PDB file of C-alpha atoms in Angstrom:
ATOM      1  CA  UNK A   1     -48.219  16.545 -76.083  1.00 92.00           C
ATOM      2  CA  UNK A   2     -49.093  20.498 -75.220  1.00 96.00           C
ATOM      3  CA  UNK A   3     -51.745  20.652 -72.472  1.00 96.00           C
ATOM      4  CA  UNK A   4     -53.952  23.031 -74.609  1.00 97.00           C
ATOM      5  CA  UNK A   5     -54.500  20.377 -76.986  1.00 96.00           C
ATOM      6  CA  UNK A   6     -54.702  18.115 -74.653  1.00 96.00           C
ATOM      7  CA  UNK A   7     -57.304  20.004 -73.048  1.00 96.00           C
ATOM      8  CA  UNK A   8     -59.380  20.398 -75.954  1.00 97.00           C
ATOM      9  CA  UNK A   9     -59.358  16.548 -77.369  1.00 96.00           C
ATOM     10  CA  UNK A  10     -61.485  15.895 -73.832  1.00 96.00           C
ATOM     11  CA  UNK A  11     -63.345  19.096 -73.538  1.00 96.00           C
ATOM     12  CA  UNK A  12     -61.692  19.837 -70.457  1.00 97.00           C
ATOM     13  CA  UNK A  13     -60.966  22.928 -68.615  1.00 97.00           C
ATOM     14  CA  UNK A  14     -57.008  24.139 -68.065  1.00 97.00           C
ATOM     15  CA  UNK A  15     -55.261  26.166 -65.313  1.00 97.00           C
ATOM     16  CA  UNK A  16     -51.840  26.431 -66.172  1.00 96.00           C
ATOM     17  CA  UNK A  17     -49.388  27.000 -68.687  1.00 96.00           C
ATOM     18  CA  UNK A  18     -50.855  26.330 -72.288  1.00 96.00           C
ATOM     19  CA  UNK A  19     -47.306  25.593 -73.563  1.00 96.00           C
ATOM     20  CA  UNK A  20     -45.999  22.728 -71.017  1.00 96.00           C
ATOM     21  CA  UNK A  21     -46.013  19.136 -73.283  1.00 96.00           C
ATOM     22  CA  UNK A  22     -45.834  15.907 -71.542  1.00 96.00           C
ATOM     23  CA  UNK A  23     -44.350  12.855 -72.550  1.00 94.00           C
ATOM     24  CA  UNK A  24     -46.660   9.992 -71.355  1.00 94.00           C
ATOM     25  CA  UNK A  25     -49.137   8.752 -68.889  1.00 95.00           C
ATOM     26  CA  UNK A  26     -48.347   7.142 -65.449  1.00 95.00           C
ATOM     27  CA  UNK A  27     -49.774   6.813 -61.977  1.00 95.00           C
ATOM     28  CA  UNK A  28     -50.120   8.757 -58.705  1.00 95.00           C
ATOM     29  CA  UNK A  29     -46.914   7.287 -57.191  1.00 94.00           C
ATOM     30  CA  UNK A  30     -44.930   6.115 -60.369  1.00 95.00           C
ATOM     31  CA  UNK A  31     -45.003  10.412 -61.520  1.00 95.00           C
ATOM     32  CA  UNK A  32     -42.486  11.934 -63.185  1.00 95.00           C
ATOM     33  CA  UNK A  33     -41.691  14.752 -63.887  1.00 95.00           C
ATOM     34  CA  UNK A  34     -42.480  14.817 -67.783  1.00 95.00           C
ATOM     35  CA  UNK A  35     -45.695  12.393 -66.414  1.00 96.00           C
ATOM     36  CA  UNK A  36     -49.135  13.070 -67.341  1.00 97.00           C
ATOM     37  CA  UNK A  37     -51.330  11.338 -64.116  1.00 97.00           C
ATOM     38  CA  UNK A  38     -54.899  11.774 -63.235  1.00 97.00           C
ATOM     39  CA  UNK A  39     -57.094  12.472 -59.755  1.00 97.00           C
ATOM     40  CA  UNK A  40     -59.948  10.900 -60.265  1.00 96.00           C
ATOM     41  CA  UNK A  41     -61.436  11.027 -56.530  1.00 95.00           C
ATOM     42  CA  UNK A  42     -62.368  13.018 -53.624  1.00 96.00           C
ATOM     43  CA  UNK A  43     -59.371  10.499 -51.405  1.00 96.00           C
ATOM     44  CA  UNK A  44     -56.780  11.563 -54.142  1.00 96.00           C
ATOM     45  CA  UNK A  45     -55.870  15.005 -53.128  1.00 96.00           C
ATOM     46  CA  UNK A  46     -53.862  14.644 -50.698  1.00 95.00           C
ATOM     47  CA  UNK A  47     -51.253  12.275 -52.645  1.00 95.00           C
ATOM     48  CA  UNK A  48     -51.805  14.181 -55.797  1.00 96.00           C
ATOM     49  CA  UNK A  49     -49.741  17.214 -54.190  1.00 95.00           C
ATOM     50  CA  UNK A  50     -46.801  14.947 -53.426  1.00 95.00           C
ATOM     51  CA  UNK A  51     -46.345  13.553 -56.835  1.00 95.00           C
ATOM     52  CA  UNK A  52     -43.750  14.853 -59.310  1.00 95.00           C
ATOM     53  CA  UNK A  53     -46.179  14.968 -62.329  1.00 96.00           C
ATOM     54  CA  UNK A  54     -45.724  17.415 -64.221  1.00 96.00           C
ATOM     55  CA  UNK A  55     -49.407  18.326 -64.922  1.00 97.00           C
ATOM     56  CA  UNK A  56     -52.595  16.556 -63.953  1.00 97.00           C
ATOM     57  CA  UNK A  57     -56.460  15.465 -64.206  1.00 97.00           C
ATOM     58  CA  UNK A  58     -58.110  16.056 -62.080  1.00 97.00           C
ATOM     59  CA  UNK A  59     -62.450  16.179 -60.963  1.00 97.00           C
ATOM     60  CA  UNK A  60     -61.981  19.804 -59.662  1.00 97.00           C
ATOM     61  CA  UNK A  61     -59.682  21.963 -59.261  1.00 96.00           C
ATOM     62  CA  UNK A  62     -57.457  21.611 -56.828  1.00 96.00           C
ATOM     63  CA  UNK A  63     -54.687  24.203 -54.450  1.00 94.00           C
ATOM     64  CA  UNK A  64     -51.629  24.309 -55.006  1.00 91.00           C
ATOM     65  CA  UNK A  65     -51.538  21.842 -57.991  1.00 92.00           C
ATOM     66  CA  UNK A  66     -49.711  23.448 -61.449  1.00 88.00           C
ATOM     67  CA  UNK A  67     -50.802  22.877 -64.645  1.00 96.00           C
ATOM     68  CA  UNK A  68     -54.135  20.883 -64.369  1.00 97.00           C
ATOM     69  CA  UNK A  69     -56.805  20.226 -66.918  1.00 97.00           C
ATOM     70  CA  UNK A  70     -61.137  19.480 -64.752  1.00 98.00           C
ATOM     71  CA  UNK A  71     -62.830  17.372 -66.408  1.00 97.00           C
ATOM     72  CA  UNK A  72     -66.473  16.141 -65.116  1.00 96.00           C
ATOM     73  CA  UNK A  73     -65.882  12.434 -65.852  1.00 96.00           C
ATOM     74  CA  UNK A  74     -62.242  11.757 -65.036  1.00 95.00           C
ATOM     75  CA  UNK A  75     -61.933   8.304 -65.856  1.00 96.00           C
ATOM     76  CA  UNK A  76     -63.276   8.796 -69.657  1.00 97.00           C
ATOM     77  CA  UNK A  77     -61.287  11.302 -69.430  1.00 96.00           C
ATOM     78  CA  UNK A  78     -58.914   8.656 -68.430  1.00 96.00           C
ATOM     79  CA  UNK A  79     -59.694   6.457 -71.461  1.00 94.00           C
ATOM     80  CA  UNK A  80     -59.146   8.984 -73.648  1.00 95.00           C
ATOM     81  CA  UNK A  81     -55.427  10.677 -72.461  1.00 95.00           C
ATOM     82  CA  UNK A  82     -54.359   6.566 -72.757  1.00 92.00           C
ATOM     83  CA  UNK A  83     -55.875   6.545 -76.742  1.00 90.00           C
ATOM     84  CA  UNK A  84     -54.564   9.126 -77.499  1.00 91.00           C
ATOM     85  CA  UNK A  85     -50.722   8.877 -75.579  1.00 89.00           C
ATOM     86  CA  UNK A  86     -50.100   5.148 -76.253  1.00 80.00           C
ATOM     87  CA  UNK A  87     -48.263   3.084 -78.157  1.00 71.00           C
ATOM     88  CA  UNK A  88     -51.721   1.680 -81.152  1.00 70.00           C
ATOM     89  CA  UNK A  89     -51.366  -1.332 -82.470  1.00 65.00           C
ATOM     90  CA  UNK A  90     -49.439  -2.475 -84.624  1.00 68.00           C
ATOM     91  CA  UNK A  91     -50.444  -1.379 -88.752  1.00 76.00           C
ATOM     92  CA  UNK A  92     -50.927  -3.665 -90.680  1.00 83.00           C
ATOM     93  CA  UNK A  93     -48.781  -7.219 -91.308  1.00 88.00           C
ATOM     94  CA  UNK A  94     -50.377  -9.403 -93.602  1.00 94.00           C
ATOM     95  CA  UNK A  95     -50.822 -13.228 -93.471  1.00 96.00           C
ATOM     96  CA  UNK A  96     -47.519 -14.205 -91.931  1.00 96.00           C
ATOM     97  CA  UNK A  97     -45.376 -16.781 -93.893  1.00 96.00           C
ATOM     98  CA  UNK A  98     -45.950 -18.557 -90.630  1.00 97.00           C
ATOM     99  CA  UNK A  99     -49.010 -19.100 -90.516  1.00 98.00           C
ATOM    100  CA  UNK A 100     -51.757 -21.780 -91.948  1.00 98.00           C
ATOM    101  CA  UNK A 101     -54.210 -20.116 -93.313  1.00 98.00           C
ATOM    102  CA  UNK A 102     -57.429 -23.036 -95.535  1.00 98.00           C
ATOM    103  CA  UNK A 103     -57.067 -22.035 -99.362  1.00 98.00           C
ATOM    104  CA  UNK A 104     -61.781 -21.524 -98.936  1.00 98.00           C
ATOM    105  CA  UNK A 105     -60.762 -19.193 -96.343  1.00 98.00           C
ATOM    106  CA  UNK A 106     -61.591 -15.632 -97.037  1.00 98.00           C
ATOM    107  CA  UNK A 107     -59.587 -13.127 -95.377  1.00 97.00           C
ATOM    108  CA  UNK A 108     -60.545  -9.592 -96.242  1.00 97.00           C
ATOM    109  CA  UNK A 109     -57.547  -6.629 -96.576  1.00 93.00           C
ATOM    110  CA  UNK A 110     -55.716  -5.243 -94.222  1.00 94.00           C
ATOM    111  CA  UNK A 111     -56.198  -7.931 -91.213  1.00 97.00           C
ATOM    112  CA  UNK A 112     -52.706  -9.758 -89.607  1.00 97.00           C
ATOM    113  CA  UNK A 113     -53.039 -13.712 -89.440  1.00 98.00           C
ATOM    114  CA  UNK A 114     -49.458 -13.812 -87.066  1.00 97.00           C
ATOM    115  CA  UNK A 115     -47.084 -16.133 -86.651  1.00 97.00           C
ATOM    116  CA  UNK A 116     -48.068 -20.108 -86.514  1.00 98.00           C
ATOM    117  CA  UNK A 117     -51.840 -18.481 -86.220  1.00 98.00           C
ATOM    118  CA  UNK A 118     -54.751 -20.901 -88.828  1.00 98.00           C
ATOM    119  CA  UNK A 119     -58.097 -20.338 -90.242  1.00 98.00           C
ATOM    120  CA  UNK A 120     -59.777 -23.328 -91.051  1.00 98.00           C
ATOM    121  CA  UNK A 121     -61.542 -23.618 -93.720  1.00 98.00           C
ATOM    122  CA  UNK A 122     -64.338 -21.746 -95.366  1.00 98.00           C
ATOM    123  CA  UNK A 123     -63.729 -19.339 -92.069  1.00 98.00           C
ATOM    124  CA  UNK A 124     -64.350 -15.513 -92.253  1.00 98.00           C
ATOM    125  CA  UNK A 125     -61.768 -12.710 -91.254  1.00 98.00           C
ATOM    126  CA  UNK A 126     -63.668  -9.651 -91.546  1.00 98.00           C
ATOM    127  CA  UNK A 127     -61.421  -6.274 -92.427  1.00 96.00           C
ATOM    128  CA  UNK A 128     -58.782  -4.486 -90.023  1.00 95.00           C
ATOM    129  CA  UNK A 129     -58.436  -7.686 -87.558  1.00 97.00           C
ATOM    130  CA  UNK A 130     -55.614  -8.197 -86.274  1.00 97.00           C
ATOM    131  CA  UNK A 131     -55.071 -12.282 -85.729  1.00 98.00           C
ATOM    132  CA  UNK A 132     -52.115 -12.568 -82.956  1.00 97.00           C
ATOM    133  CA  UNK A 133     -49.787 -15.861 -83.034  1.00 97.00           C
ATOM    134  CA  UNK A 134     -50.471 -18.778 -81.627  1.00 98.00           C
ATOM    135  CA  UNK A 135     -54.052 -19.025 -82.250  1.00 98.00           C
ATOM    136  CA  UNK A 136     -56.797 -21.185 -83.168  1.00 98.00           C
ATOM    137  CA  UNK A 137     -59.815 -20.717 -85.581  1.00 98.00           C
ATOM    138  CA  UNK A 138     -61.524 -23.114 -86.799  1.00 98.00           C
ATOM    139  CA  UNK A 139     -63.734 -24.347 -90.000  1.00 98.00           C
ATOM    140  CA  UNK A 140     -67.275 -22.128 -91.121  1.00 98.00           C
ATOM    141  CA  UNK A 141     -66.556 -19.770 -88.603  1.00 98.00           C
ATOM    142  CA  UNK A 142     -67.005 -15.330 -88.976  1.00 98.00           C
ATOM    143  CA  UNK A 143     -65.039 -13.024 -87.511  1.00 98.00           C
ATOM    144  CA  UNK A 144     -66.566  -9.580 -87.725  1.00 98.00           C
ATOM    145  CA  UNK A 145     -64.199  -5.896 -88.750  1.00 97.00           C
ATOM    146  CA  UNK A 146     -61.845  -4.404 -86.517  1.00 96.00           C
ATOM    147  CA  UNK A 147     -61.225  -7.613 -84.167  1.00 97.00           C
ATOM    148  CA  UNK A 148     -58.344  -7.939 -81.498  1.00 96.00           C
ATOM    149  CA  UNK A 149     -57.745 -11.161 -81.183  1.00 98.00           C
ATOM    150  CA  UNK A 150     -54.334 -11.910 -78.721  1.00 98.00           C
ATOM    151  CA  UNK A 151     -52.405 -14.991 -78.839  1.00 98.00           C
ATOM    152  CA  UNK A 152     -53.484 -18.421 -77.784  1.00 98.00           C
ATOM    153  CA  UNK A 153     -57.313 -17.832 -78.490  1.00 98.00           C
ATOM    154  CA  UNK A 154     -59.151 -21.670 -79.248  1.00 98.00           C
ATOM    155  CA  UNK A 155     -62.037 -20.467 -81.673  1.00 98.00           C
ATOM    156  CA  UNK A 156     -63.977 -23.637 -81.704  1.00 98.00           C
ATOM    157  CA  UNK A 157     -65.214 -24.791 -86.238  1.00 98.00           C
ATOM    158  CA  UNK A 158     -68.966 -23.031 -86.660  1.00 98.00           C
ATOM    159  CA  UNK A 159     -68.502 -19.676 -84.022  1.00 98.00           C
ATOM    160  CA  UNK A 160     -69.386 -16.410 -85.007  1.00 98.00           C
ATOM    161  CA  UNK A 161     -67.502 -13.570 -83.573  1.00 98.00           C
ATOM    162  CA  UNK A 162     -69.318  -9.825 -84.288  1.00 98.00           C
ATOM    163  CA  UNK A 163     -67.488  -5.974 -85.352  1.00 98.00           C
ATOM    164  CA  UNK A 164     -64.896  -4.589 -82.988  1.00 97.00           C
ATOM    165  CA  UNK A 165     -64.472  -7.635 -80.851  1.00 98.00           C
ATOM    166  CA  UNK A 166     -61.373  -8.587 -78.254  1.00 98.00           C
ATOM    167  CA  UNK A 167     -60.624 -12.111 -77.545  1.00 98.00           C
ATOM    168  CA  UNK A 168     -57.759 -11.509 -74.118  1.00 98.00           C
ATOM    169  CA  UNK A 169     -54.727 -14.349 -74.317  1.00 98.00           C
ATOM    170  CA  UNK A 170     -56.551 -17.991 -74.040  1.00 98.00           C
ATOM    171  CA  UNK A 171     -59.949 -17.595 -74.130  1.00 98.00           C
ATOM    172  CA  UNK A 172     -62.116 -21.163 -75.424  1.00 98.00           C
ATOM    173  CA  UNK A 173     -65.285 -19.912 -77.821  1.00 98.00           C
ATOM    174  CA  UNK A 174     -67.067 -23.139 -78.366  1.00 98.00           C
ATOM    175  CA  UNK A 175     -65.736 -25.729 -76.522  1.00 98.00           C
ATOM    176  CA  UNK A 176     -68.470 -28.547 -75.548  1.00 97.00           C
ATOM    177  CA  UNK A 177     -70.688 -27.505 -73.436  1.00 96.00           C
ATOM    178  CA  UNK A 178     -71.001 -29.916 -70.302  1.00 96.00           C
ATOM    179  CA  UNK A 179     -73.380 -32.235 -71.346  1.00 96.00           C
ATOM    180  CA  UNK A 180     -74.277 -36.043 -70.018  1.00 97.00           C
ATOM    181  CA  UNK A 181     -76.879 -38.662 -68.964  1.00 97.00           C
ATOM    182  CA  UNK A 182     -76.497 -41.465 -67.038  1.00 97.00           C
ATOM    183  CA  UNK A 183     -76.359 -45.083 -68.349  1.00 97.00           C
ATOM    184  CA  UNK A 184     -75.263 -47.962 -67.127  1.00 93.00           C
ATOM    185  CA  UNK A 185     -73.342 -47.038 -64.571  1.00 95.00           C
ATOM    186  CA  UNK A 186     -71.586 -44.858 -66.345  1.00 97.00           C
ATOM    187  CA  UNK A 187     -71.994 -40.555 -68.172  1.00 97.00           C
ATOM    188  CA  UNK A 188     -72.402 -41.184 -71.379  1.00 97.00           C
ATOM    189  CA  UNK A 189     -71.392 -37.838 -73.893  1.00 97.00           C
ATOM    190  CA  UNK A 190     -74.087 -36.129 -75.152  1.00 97.00           C
ATOM    191  CA  UNK A 191     -72.958 -34.249 -78.347  1.00 96.00           C
ATOM    192  CA  UNK A 192     -73.617 -30.593 -78.140  1.00 97.00           C
ATOM    193  CA  UNK A 193     -74.120 -29.210 -82.153  1.00 97.00           C
ATOM    194  CA  UNK A 194     -74.764 -25.457 -82.056  1.00 98.00           C
ATOM    195  CA  UNK A 195     -72.680 -22.749 -81.829  1.00 98.00           C
ATOM    196  CA  UNK A 196     -71.216 -19.753 -80.177  1.00 98.00           C
ATOM    197  CA  UNK A 197     -72.949 -15.837 -81.096  1.00 98.00           C
ATOM    198  CA  UNK A 198     -70.708 -12.955 -80.635  1.00 98.00           C
ATOM    199  CA  UNK A 199     -71.708 -10.033 -80.489  1.00 98.00           C
ATOM    200  CA  UNK A 200     -70.471  -7.142 -81.433  1.00 98.00           C
ATOM    201  CA  UNK A 201     -68.062  -4.128 -79.151  1.00 98.00           C
ATOM    202  CA  UNK A 202     -67.492  -7.694 -76.946  1.00 98.00           C
ATOM    203  CA  UNK A 203     -65.148  -7.838 -75.257  1.00 98.00           C
ATOM    204  CA  UNK A 204     -63.650 -11.092 -72.566  1.00 98.00           C
ATOM    205  CA  UNK A 205     -60.390 -11.122 -70.958  1.00 98.00           C
ATOM    206  CA  UNK A 206     -57.891 -13.558 -70.916  1.00 98.00           C
ATOM    207  CA  UNK A 207     -58.519 -17.590 -70.321  1.00 98.00           C
ATOM    208  CA  UNK A 208     -62.109 -16.798 -69.835  1.00 98.00           C
ATOM    209  CA  UNK A 209     -64.615 -19.718 -71.736  1.00 98.00           C
ATOM    210  CA  UNK A 210     -67.789 -19.788 -74.025  1.00 98.00           C
ATOM    211  CA  UNK A 211     -68.836 -23.219 -74.164  1.00 98.00           C
ATOM    212  CA  UNK A 212     -71.191 -23.743 -76.874  1.00 98.00           C
ATOM    213  CA  UNK A 213     -75.040 -25.270 -77.550  1.00 97.00           C
ATOM    214  CA  UNK A 214     -76.371 -28.262 -77.209  1.00 97.00           C
ATOM    215  CA  UNK A 215     -79.095 -27.522 -80.504  1.00 96.00           C
ATOM    216  CA  UNK A 216     -79.030 -23.620 -80.705  1.00 96.00           C
ATOM    217  CA  UNK A 217     -76.684 -21.238 -79.242  1.00 98.00           C
ATOM    218  CA  UNK A 218     -75.023 -19.106 -76.971  1.00 98.00           C
ATOM    219  CA  UNK A 219     -74.891 -16.187 -76.959  1.00 98.00           C
ATOM    220  CA  UNK A 220     -72.863 -13.212 -76.338  1.00 98.00           C
ATOM    221  CA  UNK A 221     -75.158 -10.042 -76.589  1.00 98.00           C
ATOM    222  CA  UNK A 222     -73.466  -6.979 -77.897  1.00 98.00           C
ATOM    223  CA  UNK A 223     -71.444  -4.273 -75.566  1.00 98.00           C
ATOM    224  CA  UNK A 224     -70.839  -6.704 -73.416  1.00 98.00           C
ATOM    225  CA  UNK A 225     -66.934  -7.054 -70.952  1.00 98.00           C
ATOM    226  CA  UNK A 226     -66.418 -10.390 -69.335  1.00 98.00           C
ATOM    227  CA  UNK A 227     -63.614 -10.905 -66.780  1.00 98.00           C
ATOM    228  CA  UNK A 228     -60.251 -13.253 -66.518  1.00 98.00           C
ATOM    229  CA  UNK A 229     -61.749 -16.619 -66.085  1.00 98.00           C
ATOM    230  CA  UNK A 230     -65.022 -16.686 -66.527  1.00 98.00           C
ATOM    231  CA  UNK A 231     -67.273 -20.059 -67.791  1.00 98.00           C
ATOM    232  CA  UNK A 232     -70.616 -18.390 -69.523  1.00 98.00           C
ATOM    233  CA  UNK A 233     -71.854 -22.554 -70.110  1.00 98.00           C
ATOM    234  CA  UNK A 234     -73.892 -23.761 -72.571  1.00 97.00           C
ATOM    235  CA  UNK A 235     -76.893 -22.287 -73.724  1.00 97.00           C
ATOM    236  CA  UNK A 236     -77.011 -19.367 -72.026  1.00 98.00           C
ATOM    237  CA  UNK A 237     -77.538 -15.612 -72.837  1.00 98.00           C
TER     238      UNK A 237
END
């Protein structure tokens, strides 16, 4: 990508050769003469001066560095540039012949359901969503538009997933909550009949687990970001 174009796209100020082209984005210590890299904070200035990168995106103009784009918010610029220069999600691949989509399930247009994934009865998958391989979507689930569901995710019956949701590998949505009552020297299971409802623009990290409510819903609100290996218990909001 040409620096003059990139600078315009991210709203930065270019110091250096506007016709300079970069081929990839790397960290400072892994940079090479074809790379663009970032100086996010003052503590990285010395490392930047020693880096081999062709161009830098920085929080301030740094003496001795050629080809700099200075921005107000370098972390925002990092997100923008990675999105612009990294490989995009594959185009819609349709429903694989090696997947299993129930006859009563509704899959909208431009949806991918990859090999060995299952979409259960009466479930709905919104337009533009991408279901990777080995995903299980139970019965009567609702998955919104433009969701990305990575391999080995399990979505139990009756779960609701909003729009633009990202579920990383191994996420479990809607497993039973940890509910028991003691009687005659043993623990007896309390059935859970609630749901998990995940709002729009949520991202849940790998191997996180969200338990469904006992009677009501467990709710993950709009815009929530949950790291890997997190457990959200039943009926939490």
